[in-house]
Amino acid sequence: MAKRSVVPFGPQHPVLPEPIHLDLVLEDETVIDVVPSIGFVHRGLESLVKTKDYNEFEYVAERVCGICSFGHGNGYAEAVEKIMGIEVPRRAKYLRTIWLEMNRIHSHLLWCGLMADAFGFENLFYQCWRIREKILDMAELTTGGRVIYSTNMVGGVRRDITPEMGRAILSTLDFIEKELVPIRRTFLSDYSVQERTRGVGVLTKEQAHDLGCCGPFARASGINCDMRLLGYDAYGELEVEPITATEGDNYARCKVRLDELFQSISLLRQALEKIPEGDISVPVKGNPDGDAFVRLEQPRGEAVYYVEGVGDKFINRFRVRTPTFANLAGLCETIKGAKYADVPLLIVTIDPCISCTER
Amino acid sequence: MADITRSPWLLHYDASSCNGCDIEVLACLTPVFDVERFGIVNTGDPMQADIFLITGAVNAQNAPVVKQIYDQMSDPKVVVAVGVCACTGGVFKEAYNVMGGADKVIPVDIYVPGCAARPQSIIDGVVAAVGLFKERYMQLKNKQPLSVGHLEGGEGS
């Protein structure tokens, strides 16, 4: 039997933009066990509900994560609206959908870049981030913020998208779609990229199901789950078809995310075409009394929000179950049996968002 | 050796940021904002780094990590706190698990405000850090005492 050694990985590591610590048990070059330890980014955000009133907390909820920020704010706002029985105007629902999809495009492009960086393809990394800046420009045009939008509020949204902004978004989408084609080709057909992705870190459908994985990670293993099918916001009126793959390896995960970029572009076009006229918010009176669950699809998978109000302006309990938390078990499973050199790639492949997970 | 001041290497560590500032720091390194034109290269190795970019507030779990990274960096070194969380604790200041800004643990030289800090202001902070780095390098060369940044509860400069 080969000698076993334990190699600490993180929390500070070149490939990681965020701190996560893994103890890797190695047998020669092969990883046979993984022990993750987390808590480096824990802030105690959920406890802040008791110090901020429920309208103000909306902006704290967005700071669960800076990448998928709009979705977190949306989940919280929807949960409070559900408790208080507020019907949000249709235009606001469409605006939320538009910002959610813009968030998804920027998040997936960010992931593509980090993935390219992880297998050492610097040029591809820079190309992905170059395109990503265009969608951030659109976010800045419509909301004023690049990564944290702060346009959501309980009862609707704070800003409207004018027809000129809509046209600017559409022409940006044309640009992004055109630029994405060669990037997709490089990811999926380049010989050296496939060396690092094909057959690496396979997670079977059964494993993904048993470990409760979600989002693109589970869809790449053949599980057809997409919370957008629930029809929250305006998704009920748009055509959403979950994108799945069957291989369950790095290659499949690249393919799913790249195809989801095109799907998001199509959803944005549909939403901008169908967006109705009208108010963007309704006045909110009273305090939330009761509790509600909301599920929605973040770029990384299914996120669950729970809000409990007690008729006070301070909410009693706010809880988030984030997609990365669900996917960490799957990550440990894919790392077992992998080569040590593939570990950074496998960590990036689930698109980890540690700051969501630990809050 | 004087060329070291023309290409300082940069180390980025996320203490307990929400990722907003982290991705903006990364955006600074990519073509559109491109801090590499100032000769700055992002590195993952604290021992080779000259400028330490820290994002996010400090908590009990990551305080030793931040301290260790700072101690591993060789003199002269400059610390830049990016984002309001790294400056003061920001929106999380009242959270039970947050100790406060990065200056609770290590001396901070330059504070870049914003939530999330915009790439333009991060670049501004980094360029100021390059100037400070040159100053410290000259101090070290002339065997003068090195100036240090602000450390809450410490003496500072």
XYZ file of C-alpha atoms in Angstrom:
516
model
C 0.000 0.000 0.000
C 1.240 3.424 -0.879
C 2.071 5.865 1.849
C -0.739 8.193 2.795
C -0.198 11.882 3.272
C -2.490 14.762 4.112
C -2.098 17.945 2.086
C -3.879 21.086 3.229
C -5.523 23.032 0.403
C -6.475 26.670 1.037
C -7.840 28.864 2.496
C -5.444 31.096 0.560
C -4.751 29.486 -2.805
C -3.985 30.961 -6.252
C -6.982 29.323 -7.911
C -9.468 30.356 -5.266
C -10.996 33.795 -5.278
C -12.640 32.776 -2.020
C -11.359 30.946 1.021
C -12.267 27.319 1.464
C -10.075 24.828 3.256
C -9.810 21.180 2.239
C -7.702 18.495 3.833
C -6.786 16.151 1.002
C -5.748 12.611 1.950
C -3.421 11.451 -0.803
C -2.130 8.061 -1.787
C 0.700 8.929 -4.141
C -0.976 11.242 -6.671
C -4.532 10.076 -6.075
C -6.900 11.751 -3.646
C -8.701 9.147 -1.563
C -10.506 11.338 0.949
C -11.496 14.967 1.386
C -12.353 16.778 4.593
C -13.713 20.270 3.949
C -13.685 22.857 6.693
C -15.541 26.086 6.268
C -16.312 29.183 8.311
C -13.737 31.639 6.948
C -16.427 33.841 5.433
C -19.082 33.489 8.113
C -20.410 36.922 9.037
C -23.700 36.147 10.772
C -25.788 37.915 8.148
C -28.997 36.100 9.107
C -28.832 37.578 12.592
C -28.951 41.107 11.157
C -32.718 40.763 10.585
C -33.146 41.687 14.216
C -31.325 44.997 13.837
C -32.649 46.223 10.475
C -36.310 46.751 9.630
C -37.757 44.522 6.948
C -37.537 47.093 4.149
C -33.961 47.949 5.017
C -32.947 44.305 5.270
C -33.608 43.899 1.555
C -30.236 45.571 0.897
C -28.471 43.377 3.428
C -30.036 40.287 1.822
C -28.420 41.304 -1.479
C -25.058 41.137 0.264
C -25.397 37.413 0.928
C -23.326 37.158 -2.214
C -21.940 39.732 -4.605
C -22.143 37.526 -7.684
C -25.754 36.368 -7.525
C -26.819 39.397 -5.473
C -30.035 40.220 -7.273
C -31.417 36.721 -6.791
C -30.900 36.842 -3.032
C -32.665 40.170 -2.773
C -35.439 38.816 -4.969
C -35.872 35.676 -2.849
C -36.150 37.720 0.320
C -38.551 40.259 -1.209
C -40.772 37.525 -2.615
C -40.926 35.756 0.730
C -41.995 38.952 2.515
C -44.533 39.699 -0.247
C -45.925 36.193 0.133
C -46.436 36.713 3.880
C -48.058 40.118 3.429
C -50.162 39.040 0.457
C -48.760 41.719 -1.860
C -49.361 41.277 -5.578
C -46.401 42.790 -7.430
C -47.223 44.605 -10.721
C -46.556 42.554 -13.842
C -44.008 45.043 -15.150
C -42.002 44.698 -11.939
C -42.027 40.925 -12.356
C -40.623 41.266 -15.857
C -37.982 43.737 -14.673
C -36.932 41.303 -11.961
C -36.664 38.532 -14.535
C -34.506 40.724 -16.761
C -32.092 41.526 -13.950
C -32.017 37.902 -12.796
C -31.030 36.782 -16.276
C -28.420 39.537 -16.601
C -27.042 38.305 -13.307
C -26.915 34.761 -14.659
C -25.050 35.814 -17.814
C -22.427 37.691 -15.811
C -22.079 34.860 -13.310
C -21.701 32.148 -15.964
C -19.176 34.221 -17.936
C -17.256 34.771 -14.711
C -17.255 31.013 -14.161
C -16.087 30.357 -17.730
C -13.179 32.727 -17.122
C -12.222 31.171 -13.796
C -12.454 27.705 -15.347
C -10.141 28.761 -18.190
C -7.781 30.241 -15.594
C -7.860 26.987 -13.603
C -6.652 24.940 -16.575
C -4.122 27.590 -17.488
C -5.725 29.066 -20.604
C -5.100 32.742 -19.811
C -6.240 34.023 -23.184
C -9.638 32.364 -22.868
C -9.949 33.729 -19.317
C -9.391 37.279 -20.568
C -11.775 36.823 -23.500
C -14.594 35.652 -21.201
C -14.062 38.591 -18.860
C -13.891 41.026 -21.739
C -17.365 39.963 -22.867
C -18.598 39.984 -19.292
C -17.792 43.691 -18.985
C -20.452 44.402 -21.629
C -23.222 42.914 -19.523
C -21.897 44.782 -16.483
C -22.168 47.989 -18.517
C -25.820 47.160 -19.104
C -26.310 46.523 -15.399
C -24.729 49.888 -14.694
C -26.927 51.577 -17.292
C -30.151 50.136 -15.897
C -29.435 50.042 -12.157
C -26.407 52.236 -11.475
C -24.480 49.378 -9.883
C -22.081 46.954 -11.493
C -22.306 43.956 -9.214
C -24.789 44.917 -6.512
C -27.914 46.352 -8.099
C -30.042 47.313 -5.077
C -33.060 47.900 -7.304
C -35.304 45.360 -5.638
C -37.606 46.237 -2.785
C -40.567 44.745 -1.013
C -43.515 45.509 -3.304
C -41.701 45.859 -6.606
C -38.575 47.466 -8.012
C -37.112 50.934 -7.636
C -36.016 51.649 -11.189
C -37.586 51.219 -14.579
C -36.006 50.174 -17.852
C -36.788 52.749 -20.536
C -37.214 51.752 -24.223
C -33.776 53.260 -24.990
C -32.195 51.060 -22.324
C -34.074 48.086 -23.756
C -32.602 48.758 -27.188
C -29.117 49.108 -25.695
C -29.545 45.754 -23.936
C -30.708 44.090 -27.150
C -27.731 45.339 -29.152
C -25.389 44.223 -26.339
C -27.013 40.792 -26.425
C -26.332 40.567 -30.166
C -22.692 41.404 -29.490
C -22.399 38.864 -26.670
C -24.076 36.136 -28.698
C -21.695 36.697 -31.582
C -18.634 36.700 -29.318
C -19.775 33.624 -27.415
C -19.744 31.351 -30.456
C -15.922 31.089 -30.750
C -15.635 30.804 -26.963
C -18.072 27.910 -26.890
C -16.165 26.274 -29.729
C -12.877 26.610 -27.841
C -14.311 25.163 -24.654
C -15.972 22.227 -26.355
C -13.725 21.407 -29.322
C -10.192 22.495 -28.387
C -7.922 19.493 -28.022
C -5.967 20.705 -24.984
C -9.080 21.916 -23.168
C -10.732 18.548 -23.633
C -7.671 16.892 -22.115
C -8.565 18.600 -18.839
C -12.335 18.212 -19.042
C -13.324 14.955 -20.749
C -13.938 12.171 -18.251
C -12.571 14.157 -15.296
C -14.585 14.284 -12.084
C -17.506 12.136 -13.151
C -20.623 12.355 -11.000
C -23.270 9.837 -11.996
C -26.975 10.635 -12.057
C -27.599 8.372 -9.036
C -24.822 10.011 -7.014
C -26.041 13.495 -7.905
C -29.567 12.541 -6.886
C -28.537 10.862 -3.625
C -26.290 13.752 -2.591
C -29.004 16.300 -3.357
C -27.013 18.303 -5.896
C -28.722 21.107 -7.765
C -28.280 23.612 -10.548
C -25.968 23.211 -13.548
C -23.888 20.721 -11.538
C -26.857 18.326 -11.269
C -28.120 19.104 -14.766
C -24.736 18.080 -16.187
C -25.299 14.676 -14.585
C -28.665 14.296 -16.277
C -31.027 15.517 -13.555
C -33.726 17.680 -15.046
C -34.225 20.254 -12.324
C -34.644 23.948 -12.908
C -36.589 26.135 -10.490
C -37.442 28.540 -13.284
C -40.048 25.968 -14.305
C -41.972 26.920 -11.146
C -42.906 30.111 -12.978
C -41.942 32.678 -10.335
C -41.595 36.273 -11.540
C -42.269 36.271 -15.281
C -40.806 32.847 -16.024
C -44.314 31.375 -16.267
C -44.889 33.444 -19.400
C -41.515 32.734 -21.012
C -40.212 29.592 -22.650
C -37.755 27.854 -20.338
C -36.378 24.479 -21.273
C -33.835 23.056 -18.798
C -30.497 22.263 -20.404
C -29.100 18.917 -19.394
C -26.207 16.672 -20.309
C -25.607 13.047 -19.463
C -21.836 12.617 -19.079
C -21.551 14.176 -15.608
C -17.908 15.177 -16.136
C -16.176 18.556 -16.408
C -16.929 18.643 -20.108
C -20.669 18.271 -19.517
C -20.606 21.001 -16.891
C -18.882 23.362 -19.330
C -21.417 22.479 -21.996
C -24.435 23.047 -19.740
C -23.222 26.448 -18.567
C -22.260 27.621 -22.035
C -25.631 26.602 -23.419
C -27.348 28.324 -20.510
C -25.686 31.544 -21.584
C -27.483 31.298 -24.924
C -30.678 30.364 -23.081
C -30.391 33.469 -20.887
C -29.884 35.642 -23.952
C -33.050 34.168 -25.469
C -34.971 34.690 -22.191
C -33.843 38.311 -22.030
C -35.014 38.894 -25.589
C -38.381 37.302 -24.836
C -38.786 39.335 -21.657
C -37.872 42.611 -23.352
C -40.360 41.870 -26.105
C -43.258 40.886 -23.843
C -42.732 43.417 -21.049
C -46.071 45.121 -20.308
C -46.614 48.785 -19.473
C -47.646 49.801 -15.981
C -46.481 50.543 -12.454
C -43.228 49.152 -11.161
C -44.153 48.978 -7.478
C -47.081 48.978 -5.096
C -47.158 50.758 -1.717
C -46.468 48.507 1.246
C -48.276 49.015 4.539
C -48.101 47.086 7.797
C -45.658 44.497 9.025
C -45.166 40.876 7.989
C -46.880 38.350 10.257
C -46.436 34.696 9.401
C -43.873 32.668 7.504
C -43.139 31.744 3.911
C -40.822 29.637 1.797
C -39.572 30.752 -1.611
C -37.491 28.698 -4.035
C -35.722 30.152 -7.004
C -33.027 29.299 -9.496
C -29.757 31.077 -8.881
C -26.913 30.825 -11.407
C -25.502 28.051 -9.221
C -28.736 26.180 -8.583
C -31.756 26.094 -6.372
C -31.815 28.528 -3.460
C -34.430 28.330 -0.706
C -35.468 31.319 1.399
C -37.440 31.203 4.613
C -38.770 34.307 6.340
C -40.705 34.384 9.582
C -42.319 37.624 10.730
C -44.109 38.232 14.013
C -46.100 41.359 13.159
C -43.178 43.587 14.084
C -41.095 45.727 11.757
C -38.174 43.462 12.629
C -38.323 40.009 11.121
C -37.832 37.149 13.532
C -35.973 34.690 11.330
C -34.396 34.723 7.897
C -32.820 31.606 6.515
C -31.164 30.806 3.204
C -30.224 27.407 1.850
C -27.777 28.150 -0.921
C -26.920 25.985 -3.944
C -23.216 25.666 -3.141
C -24.070 24.131 0.225
C -26.031 21.413 -1.582
C -23.242 20.911 -4.108
C -20.353 20.619 -1.610
C -21.219 16.967 -0.920
C -21.103 16.287 -4.648
C -17.785 18.120 -4.908
C -16.195 15.878 -2.256
C -17.480 12.851 -4.155
C -15.951 13.998 -7.471
C -12.597 14.799 -5.858
C -12.270 11.292 -4.405
C -10.292 9.219 -6.866
C -9.129 12.238 -8.863
C -5.513 13.191 -9.446
C -4.107 15.867 -7.133
C -3.441 18.186 -10.082
C -7.134 18.096 -11.008
C -8.357 19.257 -7.590
C -8.291 23.029 -8.348
C -10.233 22.402 -11.552
C -12.806 20.257 -9.774
C -13.350 22.900 -7.110
C -13.976 25.537 -9.761
C -16.227 23.199 -11.712
C -19.087 23.339 -9.185
C -18.890 27.138 -9.362
C -18.453 27.443 -5.602
C -19.822 30.494 -3.881
C -18.438 30.244 -0.383
C -19.784 33.569 0.731
C -23.352 32.388 -0.063
C -22.745 29.156 1.766
C -21.398 30.667 4.958
C -23.134 34.050 4.944
C 17.067 46.026 -7.572
C 15.489 49.438 -8.216
C 13.295 47.786 -10.848
C 11.312 46.090 -8.109
C 9.469 49.363 -7.614
C 8.343 49.349 -11.221
C 6.620 45.987 -11.059
C 5.212 45.267 -7.622
C 3.347 41.978 -7.307
C -0.078 41.893 -5.861
C -1.722 39.358 -3.553
C -5.472 39.263 -3.086
C -7.170 37.616 -0.127
C -10.889 37.492 0.583
C -11.359 37.733 4.361
C -15.145 37.602 4.616
C -16.268 39.649 1.689
C -19.558 39.004 -0.126
C -17.588 38.441 -3.384
C -18.692 41.780 -4.783
C -15.299 43.404 -4.201
C -13.428 40.206 -5.124
C -14.849 40.046 -8.586
C -14.182 43.758 -9.011
C -10.547 43.190 -7.987
C -10.365 40.413 -10.575
C -12.056 42.688 -13.124
C -9.243 45.193 -12.531
C -6.728 42.580 -13.664
C -8.559 41.767 -16.889
C -8.285 43.661 -20.202
C -10.859 46.417 -19.727
C -9.305 47.948 -16.606
C -5.927 46.217 -16.805
C -3.761 47.116 -13.804
C -0.994 45.112 -15.442
C -0.167 48.234 -17.436
C 1.289 49.618 -14.178
C 3.559 46.591 -14.037
C 1.403 44.872 -11.449
C 1.044 41.108 -11.613
C -1.376 39.073 -9.532
C 0.366 36.334 -7.591
C -0.850 33.585 -5.299
C 2.282 33.416 -3.215
C 2.484 35.730 -0.172
C 6.274 35.471 -0.065
C 6.594 37.016 -3.519
C 3.938 39.669 -3.010
C 4.554 43.352 -2.358
C 1.011 44.713 -2.211
C -1.647 42.981 -0.144
C -5.222 43.624 -1.278
C -7.672 42.562 1.377
C -11.428 42.498 0.885
C -14.077 41.872 3.511
C -14.307 42.179 7.253
C -12.259 40.132 9.669
C -13.745 37.383 11.856
C -12.217 35.079 14.456
C -11.749 32.237 11.970
C -9.873 34.190 9.307
C -7.979 36.657 11.538
C -5.040 34.227 12.007
C -4.959 33.593 8.246
C -4.816 37.319 7.455
C -2.103 37.833 10.084
C -0.116 34.895 8.727
C -0.273 36.129 5.135
C 0.875 39.588 6.269
C 3.766 38.139 8.263
C 4.845 35.945 5.355
C 5.210 38.929 3.051
C 8.708 40.359 2.995
C 9.470 44.048 3.638
C 8.731 46.511 2.141
C 5.005 45.831 1.868
C 1.812 47.835 1.486
C -1.689 46.862 2.587
C -4.774 48.082 0.723
C -8.212 47.509 2.276
C -10.709 47.265 -0.583
C -14.379 47.886 0.085
C -16.198 49.322 3.037
C -16.197 45.935 4.831
C -12.406 45.804 4.855
C -12.293 49.456 5.956
C -14.720 49.329 8.878
C -16.859 46.193 8.784
C -19.453 47.938 6.642
C -22.939 46.523 6.466
C -21.834 43.570 8.576
C -20.382 45.657 11.373
C -23.227 44.779 13.752
C -23.156 41.062 12.911
C -22.135 38.902 15.858
C -19.297 37.174 14.066
C -17.531 40.207 12.615
C -14.628 41.808 14.476
C -14.439 44.851 12.197
C -12.171 46.138 9.447
C -8.844 44.671 8.418
C -7.034 47.235 10.607
C -8.100 45.242 13.680
C -5.474 42.653 12.753
C -2.876 44.150 10.417
C -1.688 47.723 9.743
C -3.601 49.131 6.778
C -2.057 51.829 4.561
C -4.758 52.652 2.036
C -8.527 52.479 2.404
C -10.664 52.102 -0.724
C -14.329 52.738 0.116
C -17.394 51.516 -1.744
C -19.892 48.679 -1.677
C -18.867 47.141 -3.924
C -15.730 49.204 -4.570
C -15.668 50.279 -8.209
C -12.724 49.201 -10.386
C -11.743 52.842 -10.926
C -11.366 53.435 -7.190
C -9.534 50.134 -6.715
C -7.058 51.173 -9.426
C -6.690 54.536 -7.708
C -5.890 52.746 -4.437
C -3.439 50.392 -6.101
C -1.611 53.245 -7.838
C -1.332 55.041 -4.488
C 0.013 51.782 -3.049
C 2.695 51.669 -5.758
C 3.813 55.183 -4.727
C 3.931 54.183 -1.082
C 5.799 51.017 -1.983
C 8.518 53.065 -3.711
C 8.795 55.290 -0.634
C 9.195 52.275 1.650
C 11.715 50.754 -0.687
C 13.847 53.900 -0.454
C 13.501 53.874 3.352
C 14.714 50.276 3.430
C 17.589 51.072 1.066
C 18.692 54.074 3.122
C 18.348 52.017 6.323
C 15.694 54.360 7.702
C 12.896 53.037 9.933
C 9.975 51.777 7.858
C 6.694 53.645 8.173
C 3.653 51.457 8.865
C -0.038 51.896 8.247
C -2.902 52.353 10.628
C -3.545 49.571 13.136
C -6.547 50.026 15.372
C -5.402 49.859 18.988
C -1.771 50.057 17.846
C 0.540 53.033 17.506
C 0.487 53.393 13.681
C 2.211 56.175 11.815
